[in-house]
XYZ file of C-alpha atoms in Angstrom:
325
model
C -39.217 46.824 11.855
C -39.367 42.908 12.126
C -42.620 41.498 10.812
C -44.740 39.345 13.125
C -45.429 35.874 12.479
C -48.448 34.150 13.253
C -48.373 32.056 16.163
C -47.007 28.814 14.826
C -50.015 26.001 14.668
C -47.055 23.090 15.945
C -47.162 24.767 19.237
C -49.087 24.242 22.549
C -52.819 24.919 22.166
C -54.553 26.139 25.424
C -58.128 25.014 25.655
C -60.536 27.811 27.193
C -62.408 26.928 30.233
C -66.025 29.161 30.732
C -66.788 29.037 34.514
C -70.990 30.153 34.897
C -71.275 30.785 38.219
C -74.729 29.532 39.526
C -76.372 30.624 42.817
C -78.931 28.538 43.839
C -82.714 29.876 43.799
C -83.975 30.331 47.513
C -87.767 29.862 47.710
C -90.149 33.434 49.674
C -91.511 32.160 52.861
C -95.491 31.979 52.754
C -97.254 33.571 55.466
C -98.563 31.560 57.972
C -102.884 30.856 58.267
C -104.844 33.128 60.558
C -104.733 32.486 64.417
C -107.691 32.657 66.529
C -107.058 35.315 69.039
C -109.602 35.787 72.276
C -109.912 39.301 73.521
C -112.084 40.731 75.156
C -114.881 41.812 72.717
C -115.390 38.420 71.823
C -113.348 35.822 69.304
C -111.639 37.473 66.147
C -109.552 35.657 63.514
C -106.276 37.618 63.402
C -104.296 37.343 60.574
C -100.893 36.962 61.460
C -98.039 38.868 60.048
C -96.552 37.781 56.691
C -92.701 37.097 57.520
C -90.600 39.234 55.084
C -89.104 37.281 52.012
C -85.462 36.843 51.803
C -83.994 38.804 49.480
C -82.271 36.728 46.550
C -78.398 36.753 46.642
C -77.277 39.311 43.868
C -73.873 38.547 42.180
C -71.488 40.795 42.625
C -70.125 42.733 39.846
C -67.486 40.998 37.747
C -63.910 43.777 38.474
C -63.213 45.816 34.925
C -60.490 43.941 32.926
C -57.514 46.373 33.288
C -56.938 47.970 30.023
C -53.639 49.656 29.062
C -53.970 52.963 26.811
C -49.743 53.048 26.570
C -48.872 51.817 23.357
C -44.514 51.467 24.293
C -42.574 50.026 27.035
C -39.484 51.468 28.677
C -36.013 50.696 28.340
C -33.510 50.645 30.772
C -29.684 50.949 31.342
C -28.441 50.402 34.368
C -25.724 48.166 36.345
C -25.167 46.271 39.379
C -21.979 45.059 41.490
C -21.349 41.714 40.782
C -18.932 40.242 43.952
C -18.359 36.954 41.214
C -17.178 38.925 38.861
C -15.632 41.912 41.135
C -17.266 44.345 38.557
C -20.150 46.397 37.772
C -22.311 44.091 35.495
C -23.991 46.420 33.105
C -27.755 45.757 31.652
C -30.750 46.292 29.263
C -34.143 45.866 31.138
C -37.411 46.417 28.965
C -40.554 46.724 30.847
C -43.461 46.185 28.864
C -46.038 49.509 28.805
C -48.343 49.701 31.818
C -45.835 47.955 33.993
C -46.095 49.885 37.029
C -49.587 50.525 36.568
C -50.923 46.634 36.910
C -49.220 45.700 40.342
C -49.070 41.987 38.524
C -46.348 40.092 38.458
C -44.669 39.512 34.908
C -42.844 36.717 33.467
C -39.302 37.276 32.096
C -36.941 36.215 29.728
C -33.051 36.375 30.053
C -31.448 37.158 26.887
C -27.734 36.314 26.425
C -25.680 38.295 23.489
C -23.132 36.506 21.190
C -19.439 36.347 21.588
C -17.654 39.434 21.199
C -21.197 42.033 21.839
C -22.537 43.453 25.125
C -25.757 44.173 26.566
C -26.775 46.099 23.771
C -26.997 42.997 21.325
C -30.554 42.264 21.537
C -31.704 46.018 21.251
C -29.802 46.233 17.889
C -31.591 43.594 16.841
C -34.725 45.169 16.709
C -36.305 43.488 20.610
C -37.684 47.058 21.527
C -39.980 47.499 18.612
C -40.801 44.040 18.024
C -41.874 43.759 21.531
C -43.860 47.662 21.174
C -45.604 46.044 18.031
C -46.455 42.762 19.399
C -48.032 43.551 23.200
C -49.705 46.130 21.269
C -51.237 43.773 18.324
C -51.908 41.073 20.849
C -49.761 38.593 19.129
C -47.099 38.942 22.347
C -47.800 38.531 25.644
C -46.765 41.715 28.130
C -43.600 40.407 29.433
C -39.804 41.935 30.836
C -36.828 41.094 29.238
C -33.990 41.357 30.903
C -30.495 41.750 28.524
C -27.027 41.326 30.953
C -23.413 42.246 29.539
C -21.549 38.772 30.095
C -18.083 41.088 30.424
C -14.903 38.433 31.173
C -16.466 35.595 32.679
C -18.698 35.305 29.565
C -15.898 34.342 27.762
C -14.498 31.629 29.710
C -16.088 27.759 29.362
C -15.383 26.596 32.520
C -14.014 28.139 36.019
C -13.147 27.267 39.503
C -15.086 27.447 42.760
C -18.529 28.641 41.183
C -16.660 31.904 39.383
C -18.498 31.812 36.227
C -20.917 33.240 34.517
C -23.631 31.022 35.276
C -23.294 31.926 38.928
C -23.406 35.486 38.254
C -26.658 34.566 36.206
C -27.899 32.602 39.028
C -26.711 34.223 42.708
C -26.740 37.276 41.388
C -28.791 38.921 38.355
C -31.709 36.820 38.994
C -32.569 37.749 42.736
C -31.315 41.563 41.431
C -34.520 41.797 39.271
C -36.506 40.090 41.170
C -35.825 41.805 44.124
C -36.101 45.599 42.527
C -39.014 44.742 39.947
C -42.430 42.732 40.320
C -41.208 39.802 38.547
C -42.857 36.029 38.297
C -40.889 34.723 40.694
C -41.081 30.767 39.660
C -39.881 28.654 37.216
C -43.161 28.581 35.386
C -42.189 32.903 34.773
C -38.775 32.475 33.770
C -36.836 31.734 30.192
C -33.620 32.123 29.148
C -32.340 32.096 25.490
C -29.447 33.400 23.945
C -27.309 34.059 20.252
C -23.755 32.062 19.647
C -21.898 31.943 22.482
C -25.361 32.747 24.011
C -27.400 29.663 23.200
C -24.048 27.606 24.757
C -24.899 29.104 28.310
C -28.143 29.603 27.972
C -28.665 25.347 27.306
C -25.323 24.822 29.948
C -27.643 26.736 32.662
C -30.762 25.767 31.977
C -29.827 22.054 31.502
C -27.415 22.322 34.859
C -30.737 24.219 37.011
C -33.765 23.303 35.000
C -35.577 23.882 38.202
C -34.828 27.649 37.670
C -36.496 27.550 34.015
C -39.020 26.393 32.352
C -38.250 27.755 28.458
C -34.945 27.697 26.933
C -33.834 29.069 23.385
C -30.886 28.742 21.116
C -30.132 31.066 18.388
C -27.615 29.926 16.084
C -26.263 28.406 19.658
C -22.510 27.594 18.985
C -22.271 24.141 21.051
C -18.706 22.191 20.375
C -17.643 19.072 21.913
C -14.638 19.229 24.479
C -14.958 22.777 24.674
C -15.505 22.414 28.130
C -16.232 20.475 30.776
C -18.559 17.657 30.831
C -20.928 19.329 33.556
C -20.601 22.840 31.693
C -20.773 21.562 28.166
C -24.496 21.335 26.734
C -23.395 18.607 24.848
C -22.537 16.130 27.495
C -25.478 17.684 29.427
C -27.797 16.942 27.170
C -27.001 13.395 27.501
C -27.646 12.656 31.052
C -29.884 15.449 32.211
C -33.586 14.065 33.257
C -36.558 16.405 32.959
C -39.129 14.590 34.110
C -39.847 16.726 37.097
C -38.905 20.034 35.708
C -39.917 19.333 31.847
C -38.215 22.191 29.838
C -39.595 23.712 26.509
C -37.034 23.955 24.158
C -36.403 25.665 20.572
C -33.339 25.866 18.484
C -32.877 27.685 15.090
C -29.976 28.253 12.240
C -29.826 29.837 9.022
C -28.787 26.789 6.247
C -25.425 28.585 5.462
C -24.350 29.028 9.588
C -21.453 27.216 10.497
C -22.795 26.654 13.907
C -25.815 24.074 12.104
C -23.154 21.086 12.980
C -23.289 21.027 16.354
C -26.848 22.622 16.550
C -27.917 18.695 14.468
C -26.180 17.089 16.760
C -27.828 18.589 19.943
C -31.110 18.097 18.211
C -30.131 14.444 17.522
C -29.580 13.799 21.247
C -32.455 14.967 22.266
C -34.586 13.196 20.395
C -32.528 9.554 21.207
C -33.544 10.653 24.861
C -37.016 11.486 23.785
C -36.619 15.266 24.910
C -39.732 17.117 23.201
C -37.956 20.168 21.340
C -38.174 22.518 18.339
C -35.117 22.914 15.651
C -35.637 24.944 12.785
C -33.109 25.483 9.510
C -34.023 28.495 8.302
C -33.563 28.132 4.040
C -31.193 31.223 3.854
C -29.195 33.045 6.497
C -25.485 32.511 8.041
C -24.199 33.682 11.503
C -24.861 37.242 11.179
C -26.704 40.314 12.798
C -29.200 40.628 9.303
C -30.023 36.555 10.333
C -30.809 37.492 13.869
C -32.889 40.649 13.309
C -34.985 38.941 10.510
C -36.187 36.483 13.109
C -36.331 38.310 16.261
C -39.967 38.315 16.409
C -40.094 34.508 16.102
C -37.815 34.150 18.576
C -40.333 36.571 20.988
C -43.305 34.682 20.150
C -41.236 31.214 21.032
C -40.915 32.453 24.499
C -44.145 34.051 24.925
C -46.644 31.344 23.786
C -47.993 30.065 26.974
C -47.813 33.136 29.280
C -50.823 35.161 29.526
C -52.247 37.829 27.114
C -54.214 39.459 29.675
C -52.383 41.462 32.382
C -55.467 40.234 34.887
C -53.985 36.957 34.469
C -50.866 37.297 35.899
C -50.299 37.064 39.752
C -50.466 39.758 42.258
C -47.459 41.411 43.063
C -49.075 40.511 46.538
C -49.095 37.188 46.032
C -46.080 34.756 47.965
C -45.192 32.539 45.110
C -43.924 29.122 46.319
C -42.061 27.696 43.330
C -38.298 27.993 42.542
């Protein structure tokens, strides 16, 4: 089983904010001095009644922080008719244990196989257990991950009228899960990352809609220049796509020996002439293979995990109407 790193120190730190709630002291009432009363066997000094004190406000019990006894998530198969594609678009969905059992709505990260694999990429690589072993260590955050078979259109850089496989991604598998499952809804909740031919639609989507996404990863991403066109290529994106308003975390990674590392420099090198914040990491030994991938699968989980929540009382309601994209 892939080993878990510890959380990189380069990354984001979150600050922890302790709220004491104060209620305010509310003074007893005195009782009022005695009233003369006349009656009629003569003048007596009546006490009045003390008025009864107002009882203090008591705080109301802070709600039990939902603990989950399962110690593995689920995995599931399934498919769904894709009208872009005019097939059945087959898919790896891993809900993280206690999923059904919070009612909270969980982020989720769309991972994107390599040329030439299917659906099944990701679970070969080890993302099951690593996930299992993480959520239940606390060094990963509960979270879905959602694993699509890119099929024909996968394969293709660039096609007419919207029938590609970022459309699918987009009009299609997207408001799928988030329709069936309790899913975060909102930029903030979404990621998507992907291996080889992966990482190229994975940064041509996210760069294209990045107010769909707010993480994106690259695994060994296979970019090349003029292998498509300019608004599909990640590349040419790159150069003209503005994030101030939907700022994107971003994270690249190649072993030394991976002929991919070219291209991978070169995106790396445009986005830091733009002054795009972003992580690329040359791994000392590895090439574009399966053993490379598994080896740093948990990385690649922790990546995408590091500022969602840890606690499943953090995450919203499955009640709640979220407003963002």
């Amino acid at each position: 089983l892939p080993t878990l790193p510890p959380a990189p120190t380069q990354l984001v730190n979150q600050a922890s904010v302790n709220v004491a709630a104060q209620v305010p002291a509310v003074s007893n009432m005195t009782a009022s001095p005695a009233t003369t009363v006349a009656n009629a066997g003569g003048v007596v000094n009546t006490p009045v009644p003390s008025s009864t004190p107002i009882p203090l406000p008591t705080a109301l019990p802070s709600p039990t922080p939902f603990v989950c006894q399962e110690r593995e998530g689920t995995l599931i198969q399934n498919s769904f008719y894709s009208a872009i594609a005019g097939s059945a678009v087959d898919y790896q969905l891993y809900l993280p244990p206690c999923f059904y059992e919070t009612f909270r709505r969980y982020p989720f990260v769309i991972l994107l196989h390599g040329s030439n694999y299917t659906d099944t990429m990701w679970v070969d690589l080890g993302v099951v257990d690593a996930m299992n072993q993480g959520i239940t260590k606390g060094a990963l955050p509960p979270m879905v991950l959602v694993m699509p078979n890119g099929g024909t259109l996968f394969e293709y850089n660039d096609m007419p009228d919207g029938l590609s496989w970022e459309s699918v991604i987009l009009q299609e598998l997207i408001p799928t899960m988030e329709s069936n499952f309790c899913l975060w809804a909102d930029r903030q909740g979404r990621a998507i990352g992907g291996i080889s031919r992966g990482g190229f639609w994975a940064f041509s989507i996210a760069l294209h809609h990045p107010e769909v996404f707010s993480i994106l990863g690259g695994h060994s991403p296979h970019f090349q220049p003029d292998n498509a066109l300019p608004q599909n290529n990640p590349l040419d994106l790159a150069q003209s796509v503005y994030l101030e308003k939907y700022p994107l975390r971003i994270y690249m990674d190649n072993g030394a020996s991976d002929y991919v590392g070219t291209f991978a420099i070169q995106m790396s090198e445009i986005l830091r002439e733009r002054g795009i914040d972003h992580q690329y990491l040359i791994n000392p030994t590895g090439d574009h293979t399966m053993e490379y991938w598994s080896s740093h699968v948990a990385e690649y989980l922790s990546f995408y995990g590091q500022t969602w929540p840890y606690s499943h009382d953090a995450l919203p309601s499955c009640l709640d109407v979220l407003s963002g994209s």
